[in-house]
Each structure stands twice: as C-alpha cells, then as structure tokens.
Coordinates of C-alpha atoms and ligand atoms in Angstrom, one line a residue:
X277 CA 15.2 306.4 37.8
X278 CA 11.6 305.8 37.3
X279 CA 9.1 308.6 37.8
X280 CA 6.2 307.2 39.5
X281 CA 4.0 310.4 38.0
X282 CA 4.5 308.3 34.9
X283 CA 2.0 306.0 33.7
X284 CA 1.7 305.4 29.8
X285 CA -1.2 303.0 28.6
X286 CA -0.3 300.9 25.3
X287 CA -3.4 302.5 23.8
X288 CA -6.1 305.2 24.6
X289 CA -9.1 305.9 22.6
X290 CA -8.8 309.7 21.3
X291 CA -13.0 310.8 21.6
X292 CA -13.3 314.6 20.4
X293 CA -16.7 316.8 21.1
X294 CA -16.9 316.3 17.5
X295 CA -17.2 312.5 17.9
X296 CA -19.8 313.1 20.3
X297 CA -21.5 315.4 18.7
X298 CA -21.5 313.3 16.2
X299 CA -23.0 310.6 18.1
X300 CA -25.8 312.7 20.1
X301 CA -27.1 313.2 16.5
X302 CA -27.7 309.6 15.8
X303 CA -29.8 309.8 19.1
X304 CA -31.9 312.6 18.3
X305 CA -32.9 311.5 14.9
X306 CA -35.3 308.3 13.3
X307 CA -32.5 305.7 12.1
X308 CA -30.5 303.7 14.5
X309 CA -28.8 301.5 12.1
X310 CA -27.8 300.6 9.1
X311 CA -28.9 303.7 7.1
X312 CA -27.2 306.9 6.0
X313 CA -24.5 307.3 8.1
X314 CA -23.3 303.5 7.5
X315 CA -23.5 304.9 3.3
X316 CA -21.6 307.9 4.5
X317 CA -19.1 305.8 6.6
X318 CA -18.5 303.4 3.5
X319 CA -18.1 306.7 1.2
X320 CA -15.4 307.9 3.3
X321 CA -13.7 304.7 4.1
X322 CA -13.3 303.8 0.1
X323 CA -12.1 307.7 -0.7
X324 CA -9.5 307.5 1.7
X325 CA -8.2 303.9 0.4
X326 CA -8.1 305.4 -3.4
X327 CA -11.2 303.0 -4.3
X328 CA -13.3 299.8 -4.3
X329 CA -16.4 299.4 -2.4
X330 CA -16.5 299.4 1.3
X331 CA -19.2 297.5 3.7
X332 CA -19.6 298.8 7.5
X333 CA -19.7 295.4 9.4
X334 CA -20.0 294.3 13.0
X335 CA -16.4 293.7 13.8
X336 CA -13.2 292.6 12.0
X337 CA -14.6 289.3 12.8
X338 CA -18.1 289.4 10.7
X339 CA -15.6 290.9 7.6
X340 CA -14.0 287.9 7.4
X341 CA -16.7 285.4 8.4
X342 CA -18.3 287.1 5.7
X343 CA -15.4 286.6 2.9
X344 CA -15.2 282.6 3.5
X345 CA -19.4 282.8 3.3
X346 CA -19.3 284.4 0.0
X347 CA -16.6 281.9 -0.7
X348 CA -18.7 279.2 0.7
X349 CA -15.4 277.7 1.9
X350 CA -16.4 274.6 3.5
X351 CA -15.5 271.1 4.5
X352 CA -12.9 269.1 2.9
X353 CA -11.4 272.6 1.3
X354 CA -8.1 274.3 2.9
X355 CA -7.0 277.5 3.4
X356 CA -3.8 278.3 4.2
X357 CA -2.8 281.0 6.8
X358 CA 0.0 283.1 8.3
X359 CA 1.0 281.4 11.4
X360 CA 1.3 284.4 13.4
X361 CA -2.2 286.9 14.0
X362 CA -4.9 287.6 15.7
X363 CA -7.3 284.3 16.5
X364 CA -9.7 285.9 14.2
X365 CA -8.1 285.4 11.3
X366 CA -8.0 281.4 11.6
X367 CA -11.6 281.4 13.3
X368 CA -13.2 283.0 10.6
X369 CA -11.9 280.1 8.3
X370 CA -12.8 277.2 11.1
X371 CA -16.3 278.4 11.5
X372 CA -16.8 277.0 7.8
X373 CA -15.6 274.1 7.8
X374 CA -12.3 274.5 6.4
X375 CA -9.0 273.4 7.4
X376 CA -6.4 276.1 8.3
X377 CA -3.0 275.0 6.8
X378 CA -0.6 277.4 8.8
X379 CA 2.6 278.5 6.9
X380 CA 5.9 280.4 9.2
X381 CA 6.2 284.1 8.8
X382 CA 9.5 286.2 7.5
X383 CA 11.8 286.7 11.0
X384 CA 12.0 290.7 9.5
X385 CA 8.4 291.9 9.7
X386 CA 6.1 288.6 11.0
X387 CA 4.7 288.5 7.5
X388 CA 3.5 285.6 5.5
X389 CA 6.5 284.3 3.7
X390 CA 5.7 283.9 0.0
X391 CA 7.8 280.5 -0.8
X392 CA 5.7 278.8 2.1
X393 CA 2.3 279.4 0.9
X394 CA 3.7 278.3 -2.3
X395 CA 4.5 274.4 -0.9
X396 CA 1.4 274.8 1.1
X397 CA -0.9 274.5 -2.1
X398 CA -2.4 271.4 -2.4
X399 CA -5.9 270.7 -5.2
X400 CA -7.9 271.1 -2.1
X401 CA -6.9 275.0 -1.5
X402 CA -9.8 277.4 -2.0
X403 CA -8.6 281.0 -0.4
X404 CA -5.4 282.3 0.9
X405 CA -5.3 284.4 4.5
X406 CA -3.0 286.6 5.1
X407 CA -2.3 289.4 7.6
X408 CA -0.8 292.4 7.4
X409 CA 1.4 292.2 10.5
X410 CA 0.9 295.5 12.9
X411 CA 0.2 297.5 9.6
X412 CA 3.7 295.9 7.7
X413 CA 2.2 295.2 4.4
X414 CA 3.0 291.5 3.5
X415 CA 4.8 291.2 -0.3
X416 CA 2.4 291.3 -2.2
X417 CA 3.6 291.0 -5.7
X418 CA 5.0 287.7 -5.2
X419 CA 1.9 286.6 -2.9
X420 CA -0.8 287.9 -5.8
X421 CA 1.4 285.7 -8.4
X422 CA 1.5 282.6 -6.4
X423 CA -2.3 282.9 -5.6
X424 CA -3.0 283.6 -9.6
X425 CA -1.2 281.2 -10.9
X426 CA -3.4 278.8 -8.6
X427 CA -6.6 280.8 -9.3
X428 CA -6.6 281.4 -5.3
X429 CA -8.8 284.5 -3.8
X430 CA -6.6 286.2 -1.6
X431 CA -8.6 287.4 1.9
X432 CA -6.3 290.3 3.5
X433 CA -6.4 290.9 7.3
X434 CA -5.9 294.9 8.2
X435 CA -7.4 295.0 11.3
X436 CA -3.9 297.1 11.9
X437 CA -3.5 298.5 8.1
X438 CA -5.6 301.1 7.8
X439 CA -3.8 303.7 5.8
X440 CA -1.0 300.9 4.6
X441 CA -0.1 301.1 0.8
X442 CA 1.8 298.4 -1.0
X443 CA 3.5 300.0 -3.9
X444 CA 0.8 303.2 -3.7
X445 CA -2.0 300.4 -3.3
X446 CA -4.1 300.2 0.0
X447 CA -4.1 297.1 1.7
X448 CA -7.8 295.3 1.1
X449 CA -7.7 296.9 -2.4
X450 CA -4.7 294.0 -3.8
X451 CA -6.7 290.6 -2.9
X452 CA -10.3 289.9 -3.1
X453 CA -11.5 291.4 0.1
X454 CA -9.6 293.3 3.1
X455 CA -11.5 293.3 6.6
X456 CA -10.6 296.3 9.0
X457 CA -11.5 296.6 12.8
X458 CA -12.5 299.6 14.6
X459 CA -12.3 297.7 18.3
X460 CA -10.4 300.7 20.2
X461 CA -7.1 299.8 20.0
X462 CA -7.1 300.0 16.7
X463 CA -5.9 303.3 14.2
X464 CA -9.8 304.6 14.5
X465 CA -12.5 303.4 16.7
X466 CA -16.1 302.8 16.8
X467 CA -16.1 301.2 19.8
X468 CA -16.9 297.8 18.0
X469 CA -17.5 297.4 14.2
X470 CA -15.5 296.7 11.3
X471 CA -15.2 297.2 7.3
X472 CA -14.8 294.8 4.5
X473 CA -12.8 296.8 1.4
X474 CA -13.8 295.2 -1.9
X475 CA -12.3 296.1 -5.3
X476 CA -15.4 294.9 -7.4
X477 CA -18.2 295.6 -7.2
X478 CA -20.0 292.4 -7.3
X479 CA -17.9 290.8 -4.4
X480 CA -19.3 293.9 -2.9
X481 CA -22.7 293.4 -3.2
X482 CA -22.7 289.7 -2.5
X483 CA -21.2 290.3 0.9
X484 CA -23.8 293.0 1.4
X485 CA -26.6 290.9 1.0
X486 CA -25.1 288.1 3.1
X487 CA -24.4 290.5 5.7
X488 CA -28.3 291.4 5.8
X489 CA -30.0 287.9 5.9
X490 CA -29.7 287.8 2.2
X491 CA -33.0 289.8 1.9
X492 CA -34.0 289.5 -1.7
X493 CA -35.1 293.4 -1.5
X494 CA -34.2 296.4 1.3
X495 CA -36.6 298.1 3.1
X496 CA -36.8 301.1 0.0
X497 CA -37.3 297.9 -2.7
X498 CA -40.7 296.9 -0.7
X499 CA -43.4 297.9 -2.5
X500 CA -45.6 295.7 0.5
X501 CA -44.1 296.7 3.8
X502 CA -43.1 293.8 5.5
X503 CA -42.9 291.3 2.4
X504 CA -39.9 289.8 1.4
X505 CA -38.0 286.7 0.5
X506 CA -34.6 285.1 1.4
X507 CA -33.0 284.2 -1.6
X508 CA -29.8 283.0 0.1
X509 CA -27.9 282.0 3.1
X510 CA -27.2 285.2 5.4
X511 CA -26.6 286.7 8.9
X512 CA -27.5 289.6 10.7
X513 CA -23.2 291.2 11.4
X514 CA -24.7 294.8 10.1
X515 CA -23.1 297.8 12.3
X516 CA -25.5 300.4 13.9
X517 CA -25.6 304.1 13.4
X518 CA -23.9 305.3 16.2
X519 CA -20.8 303.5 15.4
X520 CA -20.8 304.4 12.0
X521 CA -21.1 308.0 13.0
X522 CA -18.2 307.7 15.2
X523 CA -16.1 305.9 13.3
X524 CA -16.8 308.4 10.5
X525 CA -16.1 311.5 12.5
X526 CA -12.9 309.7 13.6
X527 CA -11.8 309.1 9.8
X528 CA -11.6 312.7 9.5
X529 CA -8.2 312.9 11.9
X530 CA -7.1 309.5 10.2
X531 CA -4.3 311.6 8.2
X532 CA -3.3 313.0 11.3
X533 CA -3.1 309.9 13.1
X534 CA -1.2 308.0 10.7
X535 CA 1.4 311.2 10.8
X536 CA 2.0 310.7 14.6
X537 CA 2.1 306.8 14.4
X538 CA 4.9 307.3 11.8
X539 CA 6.5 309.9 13.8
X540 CA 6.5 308.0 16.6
X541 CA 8.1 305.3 15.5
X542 CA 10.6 307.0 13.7
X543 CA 11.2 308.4 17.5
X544 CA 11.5 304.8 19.0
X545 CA 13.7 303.6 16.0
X546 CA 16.7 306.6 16.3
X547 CA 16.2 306.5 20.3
X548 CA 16.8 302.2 20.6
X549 CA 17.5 301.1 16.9
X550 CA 21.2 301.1 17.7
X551 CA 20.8 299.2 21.0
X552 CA 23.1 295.9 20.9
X553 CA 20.8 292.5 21.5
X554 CA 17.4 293.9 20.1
X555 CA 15.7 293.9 16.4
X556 CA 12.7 296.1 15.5
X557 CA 9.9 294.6 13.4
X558 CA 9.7 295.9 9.7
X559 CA 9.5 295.5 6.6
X560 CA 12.4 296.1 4.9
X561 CA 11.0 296.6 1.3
X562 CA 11.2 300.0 -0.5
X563 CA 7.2 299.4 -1.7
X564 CA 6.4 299.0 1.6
X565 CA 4.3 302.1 3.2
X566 CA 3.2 300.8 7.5
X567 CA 1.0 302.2 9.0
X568 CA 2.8 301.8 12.3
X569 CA 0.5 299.6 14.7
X570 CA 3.3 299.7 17.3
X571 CA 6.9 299.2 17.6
X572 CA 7.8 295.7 17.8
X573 CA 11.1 295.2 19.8
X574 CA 12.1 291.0 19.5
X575 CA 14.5 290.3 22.2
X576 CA 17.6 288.6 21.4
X577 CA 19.7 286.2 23.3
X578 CA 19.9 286.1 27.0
X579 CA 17.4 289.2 27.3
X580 CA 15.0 286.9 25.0
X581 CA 14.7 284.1 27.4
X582 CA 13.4 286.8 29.6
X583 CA 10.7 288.7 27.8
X584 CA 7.8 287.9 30.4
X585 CA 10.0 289.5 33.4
X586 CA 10.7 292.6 30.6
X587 CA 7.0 292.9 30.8
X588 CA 6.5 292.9 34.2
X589 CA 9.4 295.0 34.3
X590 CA 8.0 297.6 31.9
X591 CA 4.5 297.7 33.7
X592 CA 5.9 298.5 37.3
X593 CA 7.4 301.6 35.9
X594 CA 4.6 302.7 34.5
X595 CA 5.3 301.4 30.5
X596 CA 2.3 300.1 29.0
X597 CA 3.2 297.5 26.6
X598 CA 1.2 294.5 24.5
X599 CA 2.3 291.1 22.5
X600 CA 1.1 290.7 18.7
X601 CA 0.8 287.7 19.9
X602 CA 1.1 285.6 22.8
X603 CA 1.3 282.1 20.5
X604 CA 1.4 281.3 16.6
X605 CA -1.9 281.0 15.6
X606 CA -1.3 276.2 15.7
X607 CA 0.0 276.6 18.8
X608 CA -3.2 278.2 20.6
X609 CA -4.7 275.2 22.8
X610 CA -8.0 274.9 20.5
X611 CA -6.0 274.6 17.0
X612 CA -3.0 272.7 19.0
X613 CA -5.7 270.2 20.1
X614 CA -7.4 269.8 17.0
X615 CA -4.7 269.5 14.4
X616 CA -1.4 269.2 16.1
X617 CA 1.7 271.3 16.6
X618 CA 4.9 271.0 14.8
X619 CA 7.2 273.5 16.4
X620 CA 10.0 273.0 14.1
X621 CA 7.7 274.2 11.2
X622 CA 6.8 277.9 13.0
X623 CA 10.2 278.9 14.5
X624 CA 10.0 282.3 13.3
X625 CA 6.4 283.1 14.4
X626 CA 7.4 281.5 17.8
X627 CA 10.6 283.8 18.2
X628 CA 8.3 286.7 17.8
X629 CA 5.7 285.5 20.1
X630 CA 7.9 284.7 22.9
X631 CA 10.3 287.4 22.9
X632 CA 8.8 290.2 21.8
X633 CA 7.8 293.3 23.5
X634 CA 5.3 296.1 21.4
X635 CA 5.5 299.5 22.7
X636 CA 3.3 302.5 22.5
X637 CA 2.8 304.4 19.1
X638 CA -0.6 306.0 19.0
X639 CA -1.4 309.8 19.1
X640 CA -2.1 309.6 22.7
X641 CA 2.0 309.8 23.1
X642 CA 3.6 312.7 24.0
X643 CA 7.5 313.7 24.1
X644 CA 7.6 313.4 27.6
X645 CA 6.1 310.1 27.5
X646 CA 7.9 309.0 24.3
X647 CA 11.1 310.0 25.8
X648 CA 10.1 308.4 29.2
X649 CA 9.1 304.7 27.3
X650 CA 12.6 304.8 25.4
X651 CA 15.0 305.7 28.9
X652 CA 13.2 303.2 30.6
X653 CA 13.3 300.4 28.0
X654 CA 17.0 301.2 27.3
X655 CA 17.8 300.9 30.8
X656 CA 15.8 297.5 31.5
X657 CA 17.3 295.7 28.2
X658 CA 21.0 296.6 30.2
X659 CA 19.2 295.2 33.3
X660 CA 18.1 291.3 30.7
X661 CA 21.4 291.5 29.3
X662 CA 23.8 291.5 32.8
Ligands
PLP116 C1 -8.1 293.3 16.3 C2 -7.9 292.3 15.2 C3 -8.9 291.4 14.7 C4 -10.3 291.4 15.3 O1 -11.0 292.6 15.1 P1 -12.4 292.7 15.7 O2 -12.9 294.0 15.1 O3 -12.2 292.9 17.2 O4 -13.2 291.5 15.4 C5 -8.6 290.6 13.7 N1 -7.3 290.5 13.2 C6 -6.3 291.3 13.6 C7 -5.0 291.2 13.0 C8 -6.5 292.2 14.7 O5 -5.5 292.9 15.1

C-alpha cells in the first residue's frame, strides 16, 4: 500500500532565482546589515499586516527578549503564559527575571483560554504571553478586555501567524507587540531572523534602540564618526542584509503561500475530517482567519495512547510529520525543575502534546503527495484503532 517512491518532508524551504538574486545583490554592494534592505523589509512586512511599525530582528527569540526588555520585566513580577508553545515564548520571559505563571489552553484550537488568565492575575502581573497556536488566532476580544481591565501589555507569539487576522486585524497588530520568525519552517524564511510588529510608534522606537545597543544616535546622526553615547541598556539581536533581502523577496509570494496553506488544509479536513476517533485542531470562531501552520490531528482513545508508534508509523512510509509540541511548556525538564508540575492544572495542553500528530501544509505539497499523506494516514488510524 505504501509507495516507497514516496517521501514527503513536513516542511521544505521554497528558494526562487529571485530569492537569490536577491541575495547575490547584497554581496555585490557596500552594506551588509542593518541598512536599506532591513527598512525595505520592515516597509513590506507592516503593508502586508494593514499597519503599525515593524523591526527586522535576529530571530523570533530576540523579538520577544526584546518586548520583556522594553518592559523591563524583572524579578519579583509575573507573567502569565499559555501552557502549550514553543520554549521561546517562556524563555524570553525567564531570561528577565520574571516568573512564568502557566495557564491550560482551549482542547479546540491549543489556544490560551481567556477565564484562566483571568484567575491567573495576581498585583505582581506585568505582561501577558500569549501564542497564536499553529497560526489559530487566540480570542482576542475577551483576552484584550481581561488584560485592560488589569492595565496588562499583551506580548503576542506569531512565529506561525503570519498572515492571521482576528476579526480583519493581523495578529501583532491587537497587543502591544507581535514577534514573527522567519527560521525555515516557518510561512517565509530568511534562513534565521525575525520581526517585532508594533502598533505605536513609540514602542517601536524603544525596541529599536534596545535592539542596537541603545546608541544614543545612528551612524547618519554622527556628526564625529565614531562618537557616541549609550543612553540605555541594549543588545546587539539586529538582522543582517542578506536575510532581510530574502526574507523580503519571499514576502512577495506570501499571498500565494497563505492560499495553498488554506487549500491544503481544506484538502486534509474533507479527506479525514469525517474519520471516527480523530479531532482536527481549530478554531471554531467565525472572527477567526488561520493561517494554517499545519494540520493538527489529536488522537483519540485507544489510537491516542499510541501516537509515538503513529509517528514511526507515518515516517516509514515516507509521511513527514512534526509535534507543536512535545510537552506543555511546565512540564519541560528546566521549568518542571524549577517551579514544579501540576498535571492536573494542564490537561488539555497535555492531550495535545501527547497525542497529536501535525501533518504537512506548506506550498511544497502537491496532489499526489496530499492525496498520498491522507491514504496513508486514513489507513494507519484503522491500523491504532484494531
Ligand atoms: C519557531 C517559533 C519560535 C522561535 O522562533 P525563532 O525565530 O527560531 O527564534 C517561537 N515561538 C513559536 C510559537 C515558534 O513556532
């Protein structure tokens, strides 16, 4: 039943000559970072969201180091976080200082659940993270009035959101900041590097200035080459020239992208949605546009106590697969360790971690190989359920 000509990856960059073009120019000219590609990447990136101000970063990770710096979260102060993301999100809060408070996430898209952040709240709160799980935006009317009413700054995770709206807004453009990735598994690449989305404009230019060792002037403010002061606390998690170009060139097919992902998906859900003993990942709300990461399959019953042999399973026939993600965020070793896990207080998150399987979405699908991933998966969840 299997074909072994078959042999689908769970991701693949998509590179174009334009893309390398693109990048060759970089090479043959004077600036190899932070300059005008960088202010063209940010141009882009904020035109296709429908506005605020963007920042090209290092990675996902500097974006939202950089939010808890400008926050100057620190010691003594909480933040509380969706139990179930990437490590980033949590490390980017422990680096400061902070505690991480970890609240469960909805069983129907992974997704902060509004009513737990709510009893998380204690005087010591500064910031709420949240993520947008696999590009499902979270609820975000009834997360922006809980973190109002508390006068909390909201920091949004959409390292998988880019081109999610909630209720026509982007994601990044509804909190104080949104941080985007461009590692290549991600909607676009540039190779490393990421964005933080701002809707003011001061936020903006705070986190710019940390981002740059809080130079009191750039290099075109210098009247002395050379001379300079350092009129605050920053780091160096600037992105280079190359991978803006890239990732800039890539935005271009971003429309196209997103129209595949959706496609995709919409494939997956008609081929298995109607399979007994499965659910698929979503969001379930009518303001809710994805940007479909991947299609998130959770296991039920006797096939869910079986997940790790479905992804075995999958990979010898040639199905390339991924978990978002292997543990709630507490029950990692380091955060387990260091503040203790209550497994009774993430059930959902744990459900999804340990029985779900994500399958391949991205433009690198093709019929053959959509149609190839569904037959196969259909068949094996018989196989879990025997
Ligand atoms: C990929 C990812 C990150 C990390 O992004 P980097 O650019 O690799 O730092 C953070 N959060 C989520 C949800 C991710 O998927």
């Amino acid at each position: 039943m299997s074909d072994p000509a078959m042999n689908v990856p769970f991701g693949r960059p998509w590179i174009t000559d334009e893309d390398r073009r693109a990048v060759m120019e970089v090479l043959d000219g004077p600036v190899l970072t932070h300059g005008p590609k960088c202010h063209e990447f940010e141009h882009t990136f904020s035109a296709s969201c429908g506005g605020g101000e963007s920042v090209t970063t290092s990675s996902c990770t500097s974006a939202l180091h950089l939010a808890y710096m400008h926050l100057k979260t620190a010691p003594g102060d909480e933040v509380v976080v969706s139990a179930l993301s990437h490590v980033a999100t949590v490390n980017a809060i422990e680096i400061t200082g902070a505690k991480p408070v970890f609240v469960d996430v909805d069983p129907v898209s992974g997704n902060m659940v509004p009513a737990l952040l709510e009893q998380a709240i204690t005087p010591r709160t500064k910031a709420v993270a949240l993520v947008h799980n696999l590009g499902i935006p979270c609820p975000m009317d009834d997360i922006m009035a809980i973190a109002q009413a508390h006068d909390l700054p909201v920091v949004e995770d959409c390292a998988t959101a880019l081109g999610a709206r909630w209720d026509g807004t982007h994601v990044g453009l509804i909190g104080m900041a949104g941080c985007f990735s461009f590692y290549p598994a991600k909607h676009i690449t540039a190779a490393e590097g990421g964005m933080l989305l701002a809707k003011s404009p001061e936020v903006a230019e705070s986190i710019r200035r940390i981002r740059g060792f809080h130079y009191d002037r750039g290099l075109a403010e210098r009247s002395l080459p050379g001379i300079y002061d350092v009129n605050g606390f920053g780091m160096n998690f600037r992105m280079s020239e190359l991978q803006a170009a890239l990732g800039n060139s890539q935005m271009g097919r971003l429309p196209e992208i997103l129209q595949r992902r959706a496609d995709n998906f919409a494939y997956y859900r008609q081929r298995l949605g109607g399979l007994p003993g499965i659910r698929i990942l979503d969001s379930g709300h009518a303001k809710s546009q994805s940007s479909h990461y991947t299609l998130s399959v959770v296991l039920e019953g006797k096939a869910g106590a079986r997940r790790n042999e479905a992804l075995l399973w999958l990979k010898d026939h040639g199905v390339g697969t991924s978990v978002h993600y292997p543990h709630p965020l507490p029950r990692l070793a380091y955060y387990r360790e260091k503040y203790g896990y209550d497994a009774s207080r993430f059930v959902n998150a744990a459900t999804i971690a340990d029985q779900s399987v994500n399958l391949p979405v991205g433009p690198h699908m093709d019929e053959a190989s959509l149609d190839y991933v569904a037959t196969q998966f259909t068949i094996l969840l018989k196989e879990l359920q025997q």
